[in-house]
Amino acid sequence: MSLNLNDKKAVVAEVSAKVATAQTIVVAEYRGIQVGHLTQLRANARAQGVYMRVLKNTLARRAVEGTAFASLASEMTGPLIYAISEDAVAAAKVVQDFAKSNDKLVIKAGNYAGKSLDKAGVVALASIPSREVLLAQVVGMMQAPVSAFARALAAVAAKKEAEAA
């Protein structure tokens, strides 16, 4: 089904709005994937807050034109699905997790904060823990010295009580 000019402008405007707030875009080739599997991929993406869409490459090129993601335009060939996220790792993680179980989804490229990524770069980005996990790790590291100090004070107090008794 082809789009008329107004529909194309609407698609470009919608994708441009997503790109304007994005930190990461991942591009993957989906040739040969069954519709049910693509539906599952889209549902996973939606649950993670990732905007995922199959677009005509010319429309996608127009949407990224003049942005930090313009370097992706050279990779936009073939049947592609675009994953766009405001979270730095969410798009890469969703696509990489799906690609592990479905070898027909081939990661072509990505772009994080204006820096082009190849397939290995996207996989490396996907391996970074989520923001919540990183924050929990930082809080744990900050609590460790305080709790060790509290245990040491409790041990000294217990020793003094044992000596007094």
JSON list of C-alpha atoms in Angstrom, two decimals:
[
{"chain": "A", "resi": 1, "resn": "MET", "atom": "CA", "xyz": [0.00, 0.00, 0.00]},
{"chain": "A", "resi": 2, "resn": "SER", "atom": "CA", "xyz": [1.59, 3.24, -1.07]},
{"chain": "A", "resi": 3, "resn": "LEU", "atom": "CA", "xyz": [1.23, 6.47, 0.84]},
{"chain": "A", "resi": 4, "resn": "ASN", "atom": "CA", "xyz": [0.15, 9.77, -0.65]},
{"chain": "A", "resi": 5, "resn": "LEU", "atom": "CA", "xyz": [2.22, 12.89, -0.08]},
{"chain": "A", "resi": 6, "resn": "ASN", "atom": "CA", "xyz": [0.30, 14.00, 3.02]},
{"chain": "A", "resi": 7, "resn": "ASP", "atom": "CA", "xyz": [0.63, 10.57, 4.61]},
{"chain": "A", "resi": 8, "resn": "LYS", "atom": "CA", "xyz": [4.37, 10.58, 3.90]},
{"chain": "A", "resi": 9, "resn": "LYS", "atom": "CA", "xyz": [4.73, 14.01, 5.48]},
{"chain": "A", "resi": 10, "resn": "ALA", "atom": "CA", "xyz": [2.82, 12.79, 8.55]},
{"chain": "A", "resi": 11, "resn": "VAL", "atom": "CA", "xyz": [5.07, 9.72, 8.88]},
{"chain": "A", "resi": 12, "resn": "VAL", "atom": "CA", "xyz": [8.23, 11.83, 8.55]},
{"chain": "A", "resi": 13, "resn": "ALA", "atom": "CA", "xyz": [6.90, 14.31, 11.14]},
{"chain": "A", "resi": 14, "resn": "GLU", "atom": "CA", "xyz": [6.03, 11.50, 13.58]},
{"chain": "A", "resi": 15, "resn": "VAL", "atom": "CA", "xyz": [9.42, 9.81, 13.23]},
{"chain": "A", "resi": 16, "resn": "SER", "atom": "CA", "xyz": [11.25, 13.17, 13.37]},
{"chain": "A", "resi": 17, "resn": "ALA", "atom": "CA", "xyz": [9.53, 13.91, 16.68]},
{"chain": "A", "resi": 18, "resn": "LYS", "atom": "CA", "xyz": [10.75, 10.57, 18.09]},
{"chain": "A", "resi": 19, "resn": "VAL", "atom": "CA", "xyz": [14.26, 11.15, 16.72]},
{"chain": "A", "resi": 20, "resn": "ALA", "atom": "CA", "xyz": [14.40, 14.62, 18.30]},
{"chain": "A", "resi": 21, "resn": "THR", "atom": "CA", "xyz": [14.09, 13.13, 21.81]},
{"chain": "A", "resi": 22, "resn": "ALA", "atom": "CA", "xyz": [16.06, 9.94, 21.13]},
{"chain": "A", "resi": 23, "resn": "GLN", "atom": "CA", "xyz": [19.45, 8.93, 22.46]},
{"chain": "A", "resi": 24, "resn": "THR", "atom": "CA", "xyz": [19.76, 5.72, 20.46]},
{"chain": "A", "resi": 25, "resn": "ILE", "atom": "CA", "xyz": [18.60, 4.38, 17.10]},
{"chain": "A", "resi": 26, "resn": "VAL", "atom": "CA", "xyz": [19.21, 0.78, 16.04]},
{"chain": "A", "resi": 27, "resn": "VAL", "atom": "CA", "xyz": [18.65, -0.42, 12.48]},
{"chain": "A", "resi": 28, "resn": "ALA", "atom": "CA", "xyz": [18.09, -4.12, 11.77]},
{"chain": "A", "resi": 29, "resn": "GLU", "atom": "CA", "xyz": [17.20, -6.15, 8.69]},
{"chain": "A", "resi": 30, "resn": "TYR", "atom": "CA", "xyz": [14.11, -8.29, 9.20]},
{"chain": "A", "resi": 31, "resn": "ARG", "atom": "CA", "xyz": [14.03, -10.27, 5.94]},
{"chain": "A", "resi": 32, "resn": "GLY", "atom": "CA", "xyz": [12.30, -13.65, 6.35]},
{"chain": "A", "resi": 33, "resn": "ILE", "atom": "CA", "xyz": [10.86, -13.11, 9.83]},
{"chain": "A", "resi": 34, "resn": "GLN", "atom": "CA", "xyz": [7.29, -14.30, 10.29]},
{"chain": "A", "resi": 35, "resn": "VAL", "atom": "CA", "xyz": [4.63, -11.73, 11.13]},
{"chain": "A", "resi": 36, "resn": "GLY", "atom": "CA", "xyz": [3.93, -13.34, 14.52]},
{"chain": "A", "resi": 37, "resn": "HIS", "atom": "CA", "xyz": [7.55, -12.95, 15.52]},
{"chain": "A", "resi": 38, "resn": "LEU", "atom": "CA", "xyz": [7.60, -9.30, 14.41]},
{"chain": "A", "resi": 39, "resn": "THR", "atom": "CA", "xyz": [4.46, -8.70, 16.47]},
{"chain": "A", "resi": 40, "resn": "GLN", "atom": "CA", "xyz": [6.22, -10.23, 19.47]},
{"chain": "A", "resi": 41, "resn": "LEU", "atom": "CA", "xyz": [9.26, -8.00, 18.86]},
{"chain": "A", "resi": 42, "resn": "ARG", "atom": "CA", "xyz": [7.05, -4.91, 18.71]},
{"chain": "A", "resi": 43, "resn": "ALA", "atom": "CA", "xyz": [5.28, -5.90, 21.93]},
{"chain": "A", "resi": 44, "resn": "ASN", "atom": "CA", "xyz": [8.63, -6.33, 23.71]},
{"chain": "A", "resi": 45, "resn": "ALA", "atom": "CA", "xyz": [9.76, -2.96, 22.38]},
{"chain": "A", "resi": 46, "resn": "ARG", "atom": "CA", "xyz": [6.58, -1.24, 23.51]},
{"chain": "A", "resi": 47, "resn": "ALA", "atom": "CA", "xyz": [6.98, -2.73, 27.01]},
{"chain": "A", "resi": 48, "resn": "GLN", "atom": "CA", "xyz": [10.52, -1.32, 27.21]},
{"chain": "A", "resi": 49, "resn": "GLY", "atom": "CA", "xyz": [9.50, 2.14, 25.96]},
{"chain": "A", "resi": 50, "resn": "VAL", "atom": "CA", "xyz": [11.13, 1.70, 22.54]},
{"chain": "A", "resi": 51, "resn": "TYR", "atom": "CA", "xyz": [9.49, 3.14, 19.43]},
{"chain": "A", "resi": 52, "resn": "MET", "atom": "CA", "xyz": [9.79, 0.48, 16.74]},
{"chain": "A", "resi": 53, "resn": "ARG", "atom": "CA", "xyz": [8.63, 0.83, 13.17]},
{"chain": "A", "resi": 54, "resn": "VAL", "atom": "CA", "xyz": [9.14, -0.52, 9.67]},
{"chain": "A", "resi": 55, "resn": "LEU", "atom": "CA", "xyz": [9.64, 2.48, 7.39]},
{"chain": "A", "resi": 56, "resn": "LYS", "atom": "CA", "xyz": [10.46, 3.22, 3.82]},
{"chain": "A", "resi": 57, "resn": "ASN", "atom": "CA", "xyz": [14.14, 4.03, 3.86]},
{"chain": "A", "resi": 58, "resn": "THR", "atom": "CA", "xyz": [13.66, 7.32, 2.01]},
{"chain": "A", "resi": 59, "resn": "LEU", "atom": "CA", "xyz": [11.23, 8.49, 4.70]},
{"chain": "A", "resi": 60, "resn": "ALA", "atom": "CA", "xyz": [13.63, 7.41, 7.45]},
{"chain": "A", "resi": 61, "resn": "ARG", "atom": "CA", "xyz": [16.48, 9.30, 5.77]},
{"chain": "A", "resi": 62, "resn": "ARG", "atom": "CA", "xyz": [14.35, 12.45, 5.73]},
{"chain": "A", "resi": 63, "resn": "ALA", "atom": "CA", "xyz": [13.45, 12.00, 9.39]},
{"chain": "A", "resi": 64, "resn": "VAL", "atom": "CA", "xyz": [17.12, 11.82, 10.50]},
{"chain": "A", "resi": 65, "resn": "GLU", "atom": "CA", "xyz": [18.33, 14.49, 8.08]},
{"chain": "A", "resi": 66, "resn": "GLY", "atom": "CA", "xyz": [20.00, 17.34, 9.94]},
{"chain": "A", "resi": 67, "resn": "THR", "atom": "CA", "xyz": [20.13, 15.47, 13.29]},
{"chain": "A", "resi": 68, "resn": "ALA", "atom": "CA", "xyz": [22.91, 13.74, 15.20]},
{"chain": "A", "resi": 69, "resn": "PHE", "atom": "CA", "xyz": [21.68, 10.50, 13.62]},
{"chain": "A", "resi": 70, "resn": "ALA", "atom": "CA", "xyz": [22.26, 11.61, 10.00]},
{"chain": "A", "resi": 71, "resn": "SER", "atom": "CA", "xyz": [25.26, 9.28, 9.69]},
{"chain": "A", "resi": 72, "resn": "LEU", "atom": "CA", "xyz": [22.84, 6.32, 9.73]},
{"chain": "A", "resi": 73, "resn": "ALA", "atom": "CA", "xyz": [21.51, 7.31, 6.30]},
{"chain": "A", "resi": 74, "resn": "SER", "atom": "CA", "xyz": [24.26, 5.36, 4.53]},
{"chain": "A", "resi": 75, "resn": "GLU", "atom": "CA", "xyz": [23.12, 2.15, 6.29]},
{"chain": "A", "resi": 76, "resn": "MET", "atom": "CA", "xyz": [19.47, 2.52, 5.29]},
{"chain": "A", "resi": 77, "resn": "THR", "atom": "CA", "xyz": [19.17, -0.05, 2.52]},
{"chain": "A", "resi": 78, "resn": "GLY", "atom": "CA", "xyz": [17.04, -3.17, 2.35]},
{"chain": "A", "resi": 79, "resn": "PRO", "atom": "CA", "xyz": [14.03, -4.15, 4.45]},
{"chain": "A", "resi": 80, "resn": "LEU", "atom": "CA", "xyz": [14.74, -2.48, 7.79]},
{"chain": "A", "resi": 81, "resn": "ILE", "atom": "CA", "xyz": [13.07, -2.08, 11.12]},
{"chain": "A", "resi": 82, "resn": "TYR", "atom": "CA", "xyz": [13.98, 0.99, 13.16]},
{"chain": "A", "resi": 83, "resn": "ALA", "atom": "CA", "xyz": [14.18, 0.96, 16.97]},
{"chain": "A", "resi": 84, "resn": "ILE", "atom": "CA", "xyz": [14.30, 4.41, 18.56]},
{"chain": "A", "resi": 85, "resn": "SER", "atom": "CA", "xyz": [14.61, 5.03, 22.29]},
{"chain": "A", "resi": 86, "resn": "GLU", "atom": "CA", "xyz": [15.12, 7.86, 24.74]},
{"chain": "A", "resi": 87, "resn": "ASP", "atom": "CA", "xyz": [16.90, 5.41, 27.07]},
{"chain": "A", "resi": 88, "resn": "ALA", "atom": "CA", "xyz": [20.50, 4.94, 25.98]},
{"chain": "A", "resi": 89, "resn": "VAL", "atom": "CA", "xyz": [20.45, 1.13, 25.96]},
{"chain": "A", "resi": 90, "resn": "ALA", "atom": "CA", "xyz": [16.79, 0.13, 25.58]},
{"chain": "A", "resi": 91, "resn": "ALA", "atom": "CA", "xyz": [16.65, -0.01, 21.77]},
{"chain": "A", "resi": 92, "resn": "ALA", "atom": "CA", "xyz": [19.89, -1.97, 21.51]},
{"chain": "A", "resi": 93, "resn": "LYS", "atom": "CA", "xyz": [18.82, -4.34, 24.27]},
{"chain": "A", "resi": 94, "resn": "VAL", "atom": "CA", "xyz": [15.40, -5.10, 22.73]},
{"chain": "A", "resi": 95, "resn": "VAL", "atom": "CA", "xyz": [16.84, -5.76, 19.27]},
{"chain": "A", "resi": 96, "resn": "GLN", "atom": "CA", "xyz": [19.81, -7.79, 20.58]},
{"chain": "A", "resi": 97, "resn": "ASP", "atom": "CA", "xyz": [17.62, -9.93, 22.86]},
{"chain": "A", "resi": 98, "resn": "PHE", "atom": "CA", "xyz": [15.31, -10.74, 19.95]},
{"chain": "A", "resi": 99, "resn": "ALA", "atom": "CA", "xyz": [18.23, -11.41, 17.58]},
{"chain": "A", "resi": 100, "resn": "LYS", "atom": "CA", "xyz": [19.60, -14.02, 20.02]},
{"chain": "A", "resi": 101, "resn": "SER", "atom": "CA", "xyz": [16.49, -16.15, 19.58]},
{"chain": "A", "resi": 102, "resn": "ASN", "atom": "CA", "xyz": [15.82, -15.34, 15.92]},
{"chain": "A", "resi": 103, "resn": "ASP", "atom": "CA", "xyz": [18.79, -15.47, 13.57]},
{"chain": "A", "resi": 104, "resn": "LYS", "atom": "CA", "xyz": [16.84, -13.84, 10.72]},
{"chain": "A", "resi": 105, "resn": "LEU", "atom": "CA", "xyz": [16.93, -10.47, 12.47]},
{"chain": "A", "resi": 106, "resn": "VAL", "atom": "CA", "xyz": [20.30, -9.02, 11.49]},
{"chain": "A", "resi": 107, "resn": "ILE", "atom": "CA", "xyz": [21.56, -5.93, 13.27]},
{"chain": "A", "resi": 108, "resn": "LYS", "atom": "CA", "xyz": [23.05, -3.61, 10.66]},
{"chain": "A", "resi": 109, "resn": "ALA", "atom": "CA", "xyz": [24.02, -0.47, 12.55]},
{"chain": "A", "resi": 110, "resn": "GLY", "atom": "CA", "xyz": [23.14, 1.93, 15.29]},
{"chain": "A", "resi": 111, "resn": "ASN", "atom": "CA", "xyz": [23.80, 5.40, 16.53]},
{"chain": "A", "resi": 112, "resn": "TYR", "atom": "CA", "xyz": [24.18, 6.47, 20.13]},
{"chain": "A", "resi": 113, "resn": "ALA", "atom": "CA", "xyz": [24.30, 10.20, 20.91]},
{"chain": "A", "resi": 114, "resn": "GLY", "atom": "CA", "xyz": [25.58, 11.03, 17.43]},
{"chain": "A", "resi": 115, "resn": "LYS", "atom": "CA", "xyz": [28.23, 8.31, 17.35]},
{"chain": "A", "resi": 116, "resn": "SER", "atom": "CA", "xyz": [27.87, 5.63, 14.68]},
{"chain": "A", "resi": 117, "resn": "LEU", "atom": "CA", "xyz": [27.91, 2.03, 15.87]},
{"chain": "A", "resi": 118, "resn": "ASP", "atom": "CA", "xyz": [28.50, -1.12, 13.88]},
{"chain": "A", "resi": 119, "resn": "LYS", "atom": "CA", "xyz": [26.94, -4.46, 14.84]},
{"chain": "A", "resi": 120, "resn": "ALA", "atom": "CA", "xyz": [29.59, -5.08, 17.53]},
{"chain": "A", "resi": 121, "resn": "GLY", "atom": "CA", "xyz": [28.98, -1.61, 18.95]},
{"chain": "A", "resi": 122, "resn": "VAL", "atom": "CA", "xyz": [25.24, -2.22, 19.19]},
{"chain": "A", "resi": 123, "resn": "VAL", "atom": "CA", "xyz": [25.85, -5.58, 20.92]},
{"chain": "A", "resi": 124, "resn": "ALA", "atom": "CA", "xyz": [28.26, -3.89, 23.36]},
{"chain": "A", "resi": 125, "resn": "LEU", "atom": "CA", "xyz": [25.70, -1.16, 24.06]},
{"chain": "A", "resi": 126, "resn": "ALA", "atom": "CA", "xyz": [23.04, -3.81, 24.69]},
{"chain": "A", "resi": 127, "resn": "SER", "atom": "CA", "xyz": [25.27, -5.50, 27.29]},
{"chain": "A", "resi": 128, "resn": "ILE", "atom": "CA", "xyz": [25.33, -2.39, 29.50]},
{"chain": "A", "resi": 129, "resn": "PRO", "atom": "CA", "xyz": [22.99, -2.76, 32.50]},
{"chain": "A", "resi": 130, "resn": "SER", "atom": "CA", "xyz": [19.89, -0.60, 32.60]},
{"chain": "A", "resi": 131, "resn": "ARG", "atom": "CA", "xyz": [19.83, 2.73, 34.43]},
{"chain": "A", "resi": 132, "resn": "GLU", "atom": "CA", "xyz": [17.96, 1.25, 37.40]},
{"chain": "A", "resi": 133, "resn": "VAL", "atom": "CA", "xyz": [20.53, -1.54, 37.83]},
{"chain": "A", "resi": 134, "resn": "LEU", "atom": "CA", "xyz": [23.42, 0.93, 37.63]},
{"chain": "A", "resi": 135, "resn": "LEU", "atom": "CA", "xyz": [21.77, 3.18, 40.25]},
{"chain": "A", "resi": 136, "resn": "ALA", "atom": "CA", "xyz": [21.24, 0.19, 42.55]},
{"chain": "A", "resi": 137, "resn": "GLN", "atom": "CA", "xyz": [24.91, -0.74, 42.17]},
{"chain": "A", "resi": 138, "resn": "VAL", "atom": "CA", "xyz": [26.02, 2.81, 43.03]},
{"chain": "A", "resi": 139, "resn": "VAL", "atom": "CA", "xyz": [23.79, 2.88, 46.11]},
{"chain": "A", "resi": 140, "resn": "GLY", "atom": "CA", "xyz": [25.16, -0.51, 47.18]},
{"chain": "A", "resi": 141, "resn": "MET", "atom": "CA", "xyz": [28.73, 0.75, 46.82]},
{"chain": "A", "resi": 142, "resn": "MET", "atom": "CA", "xyz": [27.89, 3.84, 48.86]},
{"chain": "A", "resi": 143, "resn": "GLN", "atom": "CA", "xyz": [26.24, 1.80, 51.61]},
{"chain": "A", "resi": 144, "resn": "ALA", "atom": "CA", "xyz": [29.09, -0.72, 51.96]},
{"chain": "A", "resi": 145, "resn": "PRO", "atom": "CA", "xyz": [31.54, 1.52, 53.91]},
{"chain": "A", "resi": 146, "resn": "VAL", "atom": "CA", "xyz": [28.78, 2.83, 56.17]},
{"chain": "A", "resi": 147, "resn": "SER", "atom": "CA", "xyz": [27.50, -0.65, 57.03]},
{"chain": "A", "resi": 148, "resn": "ALA", "atom": "CA", "xyz": [31.06, -1.92, 57.61]},
{"chain": "A", "resi": 149, "resn": "PHE", "atom": "CA", "xyz": [31.67, 0.98, 60.00]},
{"chain": "A", "resi": 150, "resn": "ALA", "atom": "CA", "xyz": [28.42, 0.24, 61.83]},
{"chain": "A", "resi": 151, "resn": "ARG", "atom": "CA", "xyz": [29.39, -3.45, 62.20]},
{"chain": "A", "resi": 152, "resn": "ALA", "atom": "CA", "xyz": [32.82, -2.45, 63.54]},
{"chain": "A", "resi": 153, "resn": "LEU", "atom": "CA", "xyz": [31.23, -0.14, 66.13]},
{"chain": "A", "resi": 154, "resn": "ALA", "atom": "CA", "xyz": [28.81, -2.88, 67.17]},
{"chain": "A", "resi": 155, "resn": "ALA", "atom": "CA", "xyz": [31.72, -5.33, 67.56]},
{"chain": "A", "resi": 156, "resn": "VAL", "atom": "CA", "xyz": [33.69, -2.83, 69.71]},
{"chain": "A", "resi": 157, "resn": "ALA", "atom": "CA", "xyz": [30.60, -2.20, 71.86]},
{"chain": "A", "resi": 158, "resn": "ALA", "atom": "CA", "xyz": [30.01, -5.96, 72.29]},
{"chain": "A", "resi": 159, "resn": "LYS", "atom": "CA", "xyz": [33.67, -6.46, 73.27]},
{"chain": "A", "resi": 160, "resn": "LYS", "atom": "CA", "xyz": [33.50, -3.64, 75.86]},
{"chain": "A", "resi": 161, "resn": "GLU", "atom": "CA", "xyz": [30.31, -5.17, 77.33]},
{"chain": "A", "resi": 162, "resn": "ALA", "atom": "CA", "xyz": [31.97, -8.60, 77.50]},
{"chain": "A", "resi": 163, "resn": "GLU", "atom": "CA", "xyz": [35.02, -7.12, 79.28]},
{"chain": "A", "resi": 164, "resn": "ALA", "atom": "CA", "xyz": [32.83, -5.19, 81.76]},
{"chain": "A", "resi": 165, "resn": "ALA", "atom": "CA", "xyz": [30.82, -8.26, 82.69]}
]
